[in-house]
Coordinates of C-alpha atoms in Angstrom, one line a residue:
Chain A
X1 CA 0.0 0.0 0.0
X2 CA 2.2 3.1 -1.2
X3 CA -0.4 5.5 0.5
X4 CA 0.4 4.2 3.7
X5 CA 4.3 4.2 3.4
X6 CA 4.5 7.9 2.2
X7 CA 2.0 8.8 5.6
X8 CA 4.0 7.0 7.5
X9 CA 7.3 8.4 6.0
X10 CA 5.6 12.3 6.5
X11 CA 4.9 11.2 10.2
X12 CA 8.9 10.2 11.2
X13 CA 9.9 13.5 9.5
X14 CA 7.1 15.4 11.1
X15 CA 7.8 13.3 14.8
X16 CA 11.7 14.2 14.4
X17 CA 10.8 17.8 13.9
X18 CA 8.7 17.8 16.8
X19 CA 11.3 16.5 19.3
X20 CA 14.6 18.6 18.1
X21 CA 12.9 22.2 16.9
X22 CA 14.0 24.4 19.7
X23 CA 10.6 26.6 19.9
X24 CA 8.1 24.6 21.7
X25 CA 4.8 26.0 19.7
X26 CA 6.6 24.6 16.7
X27 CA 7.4 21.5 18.3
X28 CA 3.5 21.1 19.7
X29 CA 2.4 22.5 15.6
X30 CA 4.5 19.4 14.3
X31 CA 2.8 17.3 16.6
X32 CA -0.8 18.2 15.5
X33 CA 1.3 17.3 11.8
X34 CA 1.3 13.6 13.3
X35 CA -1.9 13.4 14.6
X36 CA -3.9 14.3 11.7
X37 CA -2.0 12.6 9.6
X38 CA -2.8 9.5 11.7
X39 CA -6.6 10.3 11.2
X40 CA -5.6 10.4 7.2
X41 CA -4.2 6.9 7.8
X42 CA -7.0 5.8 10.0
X43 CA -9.4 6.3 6.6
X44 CA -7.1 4.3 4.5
X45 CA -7.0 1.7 6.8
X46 CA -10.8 1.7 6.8
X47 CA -12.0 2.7 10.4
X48 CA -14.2 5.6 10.1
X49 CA -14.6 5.5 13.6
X50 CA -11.1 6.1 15.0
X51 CA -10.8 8.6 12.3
X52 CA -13.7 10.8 13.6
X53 CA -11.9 10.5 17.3
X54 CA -8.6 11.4 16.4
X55 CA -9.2 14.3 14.9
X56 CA -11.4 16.0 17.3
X57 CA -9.4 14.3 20.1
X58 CA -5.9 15.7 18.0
X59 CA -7.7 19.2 17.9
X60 CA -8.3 19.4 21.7
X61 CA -4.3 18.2 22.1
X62 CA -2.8 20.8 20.4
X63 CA -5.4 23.2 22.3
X64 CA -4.6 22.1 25.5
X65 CA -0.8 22.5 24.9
X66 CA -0.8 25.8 23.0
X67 CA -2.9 27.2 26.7
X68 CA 0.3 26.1 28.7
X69 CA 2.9 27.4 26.4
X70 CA 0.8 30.8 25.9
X71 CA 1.0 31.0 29.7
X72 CA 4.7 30.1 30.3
X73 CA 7.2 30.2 27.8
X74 CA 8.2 29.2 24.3
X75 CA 11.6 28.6 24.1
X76 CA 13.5 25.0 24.6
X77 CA 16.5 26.3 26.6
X78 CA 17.8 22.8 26.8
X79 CA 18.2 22.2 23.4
X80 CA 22.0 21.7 22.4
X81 CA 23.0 20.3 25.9
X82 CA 25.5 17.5 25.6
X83 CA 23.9 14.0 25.9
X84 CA 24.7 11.8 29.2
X85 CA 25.7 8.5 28.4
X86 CA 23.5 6.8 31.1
X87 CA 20.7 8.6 28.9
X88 CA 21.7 7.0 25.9
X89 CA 22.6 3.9 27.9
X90 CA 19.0 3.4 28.9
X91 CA 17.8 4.1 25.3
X92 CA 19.2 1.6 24.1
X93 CA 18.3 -1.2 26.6
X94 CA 14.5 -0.3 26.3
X95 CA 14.5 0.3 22.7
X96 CA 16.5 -3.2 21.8
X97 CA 13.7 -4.6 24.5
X98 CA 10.8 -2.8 22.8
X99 CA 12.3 -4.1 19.2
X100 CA 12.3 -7.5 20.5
X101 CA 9.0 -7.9 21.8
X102 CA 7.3 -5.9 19.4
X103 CA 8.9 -8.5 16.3
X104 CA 7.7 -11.7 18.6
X105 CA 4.5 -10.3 18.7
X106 CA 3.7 -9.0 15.2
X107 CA 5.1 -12.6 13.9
X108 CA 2.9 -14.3 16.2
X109 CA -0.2 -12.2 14.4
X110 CA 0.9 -12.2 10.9
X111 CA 1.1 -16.3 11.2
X112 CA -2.3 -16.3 12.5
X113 CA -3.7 -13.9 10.6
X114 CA -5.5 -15.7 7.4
X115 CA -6.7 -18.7 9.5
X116 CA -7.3 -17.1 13.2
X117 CA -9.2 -14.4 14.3
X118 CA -13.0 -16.2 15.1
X119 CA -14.0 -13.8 17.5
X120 CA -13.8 -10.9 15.3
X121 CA -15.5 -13.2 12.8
X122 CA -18.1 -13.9 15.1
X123 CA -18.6 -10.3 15.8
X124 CA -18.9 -9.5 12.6
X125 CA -21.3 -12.4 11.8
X126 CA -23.4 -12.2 14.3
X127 CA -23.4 -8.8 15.8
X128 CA -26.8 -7.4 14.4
X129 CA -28.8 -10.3 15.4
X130 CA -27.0 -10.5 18.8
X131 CA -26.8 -6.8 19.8
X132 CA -29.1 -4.9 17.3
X133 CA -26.2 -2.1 16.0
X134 CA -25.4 -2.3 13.1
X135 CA -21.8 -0.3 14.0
X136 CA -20.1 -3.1 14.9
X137 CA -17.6 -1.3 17.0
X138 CA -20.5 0.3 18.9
X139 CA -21.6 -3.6 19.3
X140 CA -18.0 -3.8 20.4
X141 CA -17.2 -1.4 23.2
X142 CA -20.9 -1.1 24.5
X143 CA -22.1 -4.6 24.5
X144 CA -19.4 -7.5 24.7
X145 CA -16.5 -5.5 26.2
X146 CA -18.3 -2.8 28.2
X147 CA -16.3 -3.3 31.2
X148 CA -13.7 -2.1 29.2
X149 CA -14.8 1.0 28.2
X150 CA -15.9 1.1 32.4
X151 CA -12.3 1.0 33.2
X152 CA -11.8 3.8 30.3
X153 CA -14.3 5.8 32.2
X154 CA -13.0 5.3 35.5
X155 CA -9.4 6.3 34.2
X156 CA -10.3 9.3 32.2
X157 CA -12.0 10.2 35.5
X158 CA -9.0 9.7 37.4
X159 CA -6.9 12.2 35.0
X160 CA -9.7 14.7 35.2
X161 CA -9.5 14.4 39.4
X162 CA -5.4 14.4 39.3
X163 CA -6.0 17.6 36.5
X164 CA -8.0 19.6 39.3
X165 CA -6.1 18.6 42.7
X166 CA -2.6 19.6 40.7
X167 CA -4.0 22.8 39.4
X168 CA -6.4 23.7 42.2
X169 CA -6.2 27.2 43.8
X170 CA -3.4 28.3 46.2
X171 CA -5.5 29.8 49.4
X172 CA -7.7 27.1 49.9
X173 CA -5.5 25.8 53.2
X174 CA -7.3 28.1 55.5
Chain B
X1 CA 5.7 -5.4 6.3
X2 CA 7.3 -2.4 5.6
X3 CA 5.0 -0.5 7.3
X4 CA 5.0 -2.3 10.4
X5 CA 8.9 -1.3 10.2
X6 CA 8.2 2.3 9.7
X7 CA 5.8 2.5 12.9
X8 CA 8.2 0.9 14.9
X9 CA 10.8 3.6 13.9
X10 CA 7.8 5.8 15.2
X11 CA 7.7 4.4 18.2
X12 CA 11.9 4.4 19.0
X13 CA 11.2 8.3 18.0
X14 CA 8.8 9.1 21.1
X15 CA 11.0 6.9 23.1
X16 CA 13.8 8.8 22.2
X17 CA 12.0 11.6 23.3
X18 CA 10.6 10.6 26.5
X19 CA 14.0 9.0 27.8
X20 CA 16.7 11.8 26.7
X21 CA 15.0 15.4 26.5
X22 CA 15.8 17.3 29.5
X23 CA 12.0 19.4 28.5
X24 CA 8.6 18.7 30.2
X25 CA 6.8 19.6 27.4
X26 CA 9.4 17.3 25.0
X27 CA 8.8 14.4 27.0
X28 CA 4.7 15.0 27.0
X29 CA 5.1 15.3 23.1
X30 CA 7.3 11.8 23.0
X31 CA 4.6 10.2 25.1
X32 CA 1.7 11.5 22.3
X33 CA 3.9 10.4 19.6
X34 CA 4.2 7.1 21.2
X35 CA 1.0 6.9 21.4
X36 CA -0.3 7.9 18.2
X37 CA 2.4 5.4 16.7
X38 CA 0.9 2.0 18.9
X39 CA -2.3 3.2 17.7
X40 CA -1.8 3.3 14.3
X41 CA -0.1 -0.1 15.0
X42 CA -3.0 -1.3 16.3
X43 CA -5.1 -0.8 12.9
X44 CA -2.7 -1.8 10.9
X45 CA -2.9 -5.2 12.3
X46 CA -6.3 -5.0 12.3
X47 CA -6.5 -4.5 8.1
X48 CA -5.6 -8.1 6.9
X49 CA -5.3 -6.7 3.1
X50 CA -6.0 -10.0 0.6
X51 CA -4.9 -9.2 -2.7
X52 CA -7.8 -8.9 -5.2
X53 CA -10.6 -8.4 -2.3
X54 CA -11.9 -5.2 -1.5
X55 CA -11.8 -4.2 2.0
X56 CA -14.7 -1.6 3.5
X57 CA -15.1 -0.5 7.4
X58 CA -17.5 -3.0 9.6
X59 CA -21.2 -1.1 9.7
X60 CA -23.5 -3.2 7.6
X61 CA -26.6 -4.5 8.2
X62 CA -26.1 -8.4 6.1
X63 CA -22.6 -9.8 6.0
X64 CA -21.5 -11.6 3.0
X65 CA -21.5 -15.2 3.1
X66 CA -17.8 -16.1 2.5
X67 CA -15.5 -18.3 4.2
X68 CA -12.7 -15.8 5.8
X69 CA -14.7 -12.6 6.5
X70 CA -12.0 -10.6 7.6
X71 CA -10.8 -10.2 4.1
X72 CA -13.7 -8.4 3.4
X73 CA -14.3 -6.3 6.4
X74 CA -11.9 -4.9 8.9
X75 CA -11.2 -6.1 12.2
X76 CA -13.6 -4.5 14.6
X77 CA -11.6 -5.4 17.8
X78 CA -8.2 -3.5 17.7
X79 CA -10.5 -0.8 16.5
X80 CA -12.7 -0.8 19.8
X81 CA -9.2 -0.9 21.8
X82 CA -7.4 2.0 20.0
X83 CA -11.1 4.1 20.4
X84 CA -10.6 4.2 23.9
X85 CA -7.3 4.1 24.2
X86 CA -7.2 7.2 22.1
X87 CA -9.5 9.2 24.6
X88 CA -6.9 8.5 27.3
X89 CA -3.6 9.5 26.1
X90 CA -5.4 12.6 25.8
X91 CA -6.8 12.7 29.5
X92 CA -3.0 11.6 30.4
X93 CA -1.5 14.0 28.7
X94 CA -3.8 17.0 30.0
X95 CA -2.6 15.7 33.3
X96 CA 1.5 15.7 32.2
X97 CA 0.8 19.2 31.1
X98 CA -0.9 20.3 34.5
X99 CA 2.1 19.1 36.2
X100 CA 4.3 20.7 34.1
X101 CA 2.5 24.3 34.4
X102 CA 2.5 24.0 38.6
X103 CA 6.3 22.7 38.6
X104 CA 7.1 25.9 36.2
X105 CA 5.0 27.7 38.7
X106 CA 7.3 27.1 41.5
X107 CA 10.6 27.2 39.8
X108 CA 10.2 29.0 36.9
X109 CA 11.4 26.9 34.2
X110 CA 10.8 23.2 32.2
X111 CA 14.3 22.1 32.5
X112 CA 14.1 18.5 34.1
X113 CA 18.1 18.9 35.4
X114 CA 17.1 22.4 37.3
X115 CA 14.3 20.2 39.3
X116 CA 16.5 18.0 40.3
X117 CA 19.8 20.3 41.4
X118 CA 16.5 21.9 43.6
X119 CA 15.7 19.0 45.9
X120 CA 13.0 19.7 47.8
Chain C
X1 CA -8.5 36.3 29.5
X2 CA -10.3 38.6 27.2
X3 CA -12.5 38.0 24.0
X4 CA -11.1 38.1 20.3
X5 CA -11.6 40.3 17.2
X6 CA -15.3 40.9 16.1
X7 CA -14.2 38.9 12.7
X8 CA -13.2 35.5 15.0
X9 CA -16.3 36.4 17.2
X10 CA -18.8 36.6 14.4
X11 CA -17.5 33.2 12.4
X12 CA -17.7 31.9 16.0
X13 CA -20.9 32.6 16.8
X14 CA -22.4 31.0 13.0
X15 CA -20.3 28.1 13.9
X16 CA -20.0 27.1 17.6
X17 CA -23.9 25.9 17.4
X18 CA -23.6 24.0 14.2
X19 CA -20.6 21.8 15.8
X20 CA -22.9 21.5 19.2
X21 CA -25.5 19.9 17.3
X22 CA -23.3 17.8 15.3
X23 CA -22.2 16.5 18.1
X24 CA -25.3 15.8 19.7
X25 CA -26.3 13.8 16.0
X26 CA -23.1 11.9 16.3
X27 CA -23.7 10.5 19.6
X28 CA -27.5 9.8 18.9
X29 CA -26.2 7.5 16.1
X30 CA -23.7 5.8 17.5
X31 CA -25.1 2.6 16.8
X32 CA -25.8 3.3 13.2
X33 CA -22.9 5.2 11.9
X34 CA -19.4 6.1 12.4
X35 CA -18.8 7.8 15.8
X36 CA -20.2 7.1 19.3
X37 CA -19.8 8.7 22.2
X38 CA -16.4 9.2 22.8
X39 CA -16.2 11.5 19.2
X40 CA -19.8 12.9 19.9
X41 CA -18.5 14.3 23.5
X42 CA -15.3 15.5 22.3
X43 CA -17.1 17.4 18.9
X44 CA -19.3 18.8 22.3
X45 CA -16.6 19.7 24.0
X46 CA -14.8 21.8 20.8
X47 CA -17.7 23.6 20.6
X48 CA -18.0 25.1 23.9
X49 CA -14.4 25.3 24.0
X50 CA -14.1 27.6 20.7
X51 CA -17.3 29.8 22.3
X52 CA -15.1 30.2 25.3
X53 CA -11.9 30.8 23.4
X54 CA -13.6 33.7 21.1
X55 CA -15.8 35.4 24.1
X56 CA -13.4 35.5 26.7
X57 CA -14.2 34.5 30.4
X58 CA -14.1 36.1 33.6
X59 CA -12.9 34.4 36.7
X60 CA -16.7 33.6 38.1
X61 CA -17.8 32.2 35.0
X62 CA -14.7 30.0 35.3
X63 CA -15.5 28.7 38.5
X64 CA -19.1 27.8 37.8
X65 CA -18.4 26.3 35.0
X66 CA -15.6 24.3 36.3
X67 CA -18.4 23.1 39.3
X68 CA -21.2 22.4 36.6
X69 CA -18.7 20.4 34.2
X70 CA -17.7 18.5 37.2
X71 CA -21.2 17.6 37.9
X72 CA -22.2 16.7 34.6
X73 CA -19.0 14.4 34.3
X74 CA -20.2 12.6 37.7
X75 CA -23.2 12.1 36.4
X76 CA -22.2 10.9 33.0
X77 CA -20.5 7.7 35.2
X78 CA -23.5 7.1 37.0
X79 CA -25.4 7.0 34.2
X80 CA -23.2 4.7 32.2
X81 CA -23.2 2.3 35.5
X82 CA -26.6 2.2 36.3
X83 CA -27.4 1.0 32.6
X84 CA -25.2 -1.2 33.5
X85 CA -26.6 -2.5 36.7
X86 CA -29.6 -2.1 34.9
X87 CA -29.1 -5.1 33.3
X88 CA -28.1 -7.1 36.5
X89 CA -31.7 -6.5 38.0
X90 CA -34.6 -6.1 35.6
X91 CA -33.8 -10.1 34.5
X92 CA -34.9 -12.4 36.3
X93 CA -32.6 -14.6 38.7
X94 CA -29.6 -15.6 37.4
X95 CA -30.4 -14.4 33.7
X96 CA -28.9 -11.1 33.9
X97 CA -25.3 -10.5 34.2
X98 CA -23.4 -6.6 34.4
X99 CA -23.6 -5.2 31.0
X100 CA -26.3 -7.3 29.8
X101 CA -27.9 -5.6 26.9
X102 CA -31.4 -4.8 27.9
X103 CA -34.0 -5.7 24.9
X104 CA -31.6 -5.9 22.0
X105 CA -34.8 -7.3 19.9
X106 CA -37.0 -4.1 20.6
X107 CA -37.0 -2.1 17.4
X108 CA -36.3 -2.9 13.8
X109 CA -32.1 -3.0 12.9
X110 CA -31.1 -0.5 11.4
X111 CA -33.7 2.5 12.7
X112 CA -32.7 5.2 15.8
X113 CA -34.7 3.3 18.5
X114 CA -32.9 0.2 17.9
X115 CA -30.3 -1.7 19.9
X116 CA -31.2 -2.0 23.6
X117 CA -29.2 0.0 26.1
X118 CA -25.9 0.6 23.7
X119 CA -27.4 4.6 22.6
X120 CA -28.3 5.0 26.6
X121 CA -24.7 4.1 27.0
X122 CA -23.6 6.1 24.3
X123 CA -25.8 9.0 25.8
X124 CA -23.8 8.4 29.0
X125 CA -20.2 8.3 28.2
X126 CA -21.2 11.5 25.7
X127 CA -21.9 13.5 28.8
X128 CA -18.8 12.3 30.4
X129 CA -16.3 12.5 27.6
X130 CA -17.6 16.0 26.8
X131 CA -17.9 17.5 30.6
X132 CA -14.1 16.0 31.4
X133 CA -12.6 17.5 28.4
X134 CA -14.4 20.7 28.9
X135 CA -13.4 20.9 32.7
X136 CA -9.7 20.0 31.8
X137 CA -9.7 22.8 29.4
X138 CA -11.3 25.3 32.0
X139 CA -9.1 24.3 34.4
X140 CA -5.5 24.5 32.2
X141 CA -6.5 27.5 29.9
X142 CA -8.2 29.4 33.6
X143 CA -5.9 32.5 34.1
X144 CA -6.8 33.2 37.9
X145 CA -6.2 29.2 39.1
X146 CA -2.4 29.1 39.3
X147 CA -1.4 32.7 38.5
X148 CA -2.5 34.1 41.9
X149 CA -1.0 37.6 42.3

């Protein structure tokens, strides 16, 4: 799929900008680069859904991150600094770890793939009967994993509760 | 399989992020690009591409009677995952980025190595 | 923090209801068509934020709006779990489990009243996506919450 590769090859340039630009808005600009361009892929790979969600969800990032450089600063003053070799050390380790697992696993799906895979099948098959939506997905996340999107809800809760005791206001000790 | 290469190489780029920039709001960007990388991942595997067939997303209301009907449709599963997974790496990020805004509150700058000369 | 030029204010006011109510349409058909709640409460919540962005706030309106979202969020949860307990009860003994689907016969495939309790859910985690990002955003773009002179 050639589309695919030159999105993906757009997002690594756009992602390298992001991390070494020195000005932070730029840096947080190139990021909303990624994300959309994620969403393009998302279409291409044929999930309506998860496109809808990443863009509005990749609109609200880059909002929430341009209000906390607007009120600080914009400048990366760190850029430039010589690396520390325990840094790079560690790096390494994970990355060679995350390599490694992440080829087991993708070789374990890609055998599997033609042959495996019956409880999408059955999702697919027998979703309207079963549930009555005909979004599968929705059949998905509402019906027979539901207590997953629970612990979704309880965790995006938990963000929102850490969001409002971290940013709470000062004279409230009295 | 040349794909799955080039998301990996999106994923070493947010942990490059996360593990050496000395920037609060770096690291928050390596942990979105991380996560927009695993998602994307996530569909990928989820799109098993037979040549010759014709894949379209999984709202219908009759399914066509073939043997394998994941060649036909995508893989609604990794899609229900990466829905909600989506939703929070945003709420986790809002939080990185409320912690960053009090900690430059108190000290006055993002710089990770200035924190920690501080010490308490 | 202040309002915006009349040109932002104008396009915002045209626009701001349009993405409300698309919102609202995505959530509603969850079950139907692409979206859900999850995309339906965030479109929500980009509405309200762009009103807020172009209009301009003052520090009261902040705070109450920061209270309300809380309480809509709260309630969103509750919602979501007593549909869910919902379907532990209204069976009889033993036939109901968390998360049952309540009635997914009732209503012909296909049409808005379809699909048991999965657009009540969708209603639920709507109000709850849409009030959490909303009170994040109050909370991290609020100029009198941190910076206190």
């Amino acid at each position: 799929m050639p589309e695919l590769i030159i999105l993906l090859l757009f997002m690594v340039a756009a992602g390298i900008v992001a991390v070494e630009i020195k000005d932070l808005l730029a840096s947080v600009i190139a990021l909303g680069a990624v994300g959309f361009t994620v969403a393009i892929g998302f279409i291409v790979l044929q999930a309506p859904d998860l496109a809808i969600v990443q863009i509005v969800i990749e609109i609200l990032a880059v909002v929430f991150f341009v209000a906390v450089i607007l009120k600080t600063t914009h400048v990366d003053s760190t850029i430039g600094r010589p690396y520390k070799g325990a840094d790079i050390f560690t790096f390494i380790i994970f990355g060679v770890f995350a390599l490694a697992f992440l080829y087991v696993g993708v070789r374990f799906l890609l055998i599997n793939s033609s042959a495996g895979f019956e409880i999408a099948q059955h999702y697919i098959k027998h979703g309207l009967t079963e549930t009555g939506a005909v979004n599968r997905v929705a059949a998905v996340i509402l019906d027979y994993r539901a207590l997953d999107t629970l612990g979704e809800a309880t965790v995006l809760f938990t963000a929102v509760i850490g969001v409002l005791a971290v940013l709470r206001l000062e004279g409230r000790k009295k | 399989m040349l794909i799955l290469g080039i998301s990996l190489v999106l994923i070493l780029i947010g942990l490059y992020a996360i593990i050496t920039k000395r920037n609060m709001i770096k690291v928050a960007v390596g942990f979105a690009l991380m996560e927009y990388a695993v998602n994307f991942l996530f569909a990928i595997i989820g799109f098993h591409k037979v040549p010759g067939m014709k894949i379209i997303p999984p709202i219908l209301m009759e399914v066509k009677t073939t043997a394998n009907v994941l060649s036909s449709y995508s893989d609604p599963v990794p899609q229900a995952l990466v829905l909600t997974s989506i939703v929070i790496g945003l709420g986790v990020t809002a939080f990185m980025l409320s912690l960053a805004l009090r900690i430059y509150n108190r000290i006055g700058s993002f710089d990770l190595d200035e924190i920690k000369r501080l010490k308490g | 923090m202040s309002g915006m030029t009349p040109i932002v204010k104008v396009i915002a006011r045209t626009v701001a209801g349009f993405i409300f109510v698309y919102g609202c349409y995505i959530i509603l058909y969850g079950h139907l068509s692409p979206g859900g709640g999850f995309a339906g409460g965030a479109i929500v919540a980009a509405g309200l934020i762009l009103s807020r962005l172009a209009f301009g706030t003052s520090a009261a309106q902040e705070r109450s709006t920061s209270i309300s979202s809380s309480i809509f969020e709260s309630s969103g949860g509750i919602l979501f779990l007593l549909v869910a307990v919902l379907g532990l009860v209204i069976f009889a003994q033993g036939a109901g489990f968390f998360f049952k689907n309540l009635f997914p016969e009732f209503g012909k495939g296909g049409t808005l009243v379809s699909a048991g309790s999965i657009p009540l859910s969708n209603i639920a985690i709507g109000i709850k996506v849409g009030a959490a990002m909303l009170s994040i955003f109050v909370v991290l773009a609020s100029t009198k919450y941190i910076f206190k002179e």
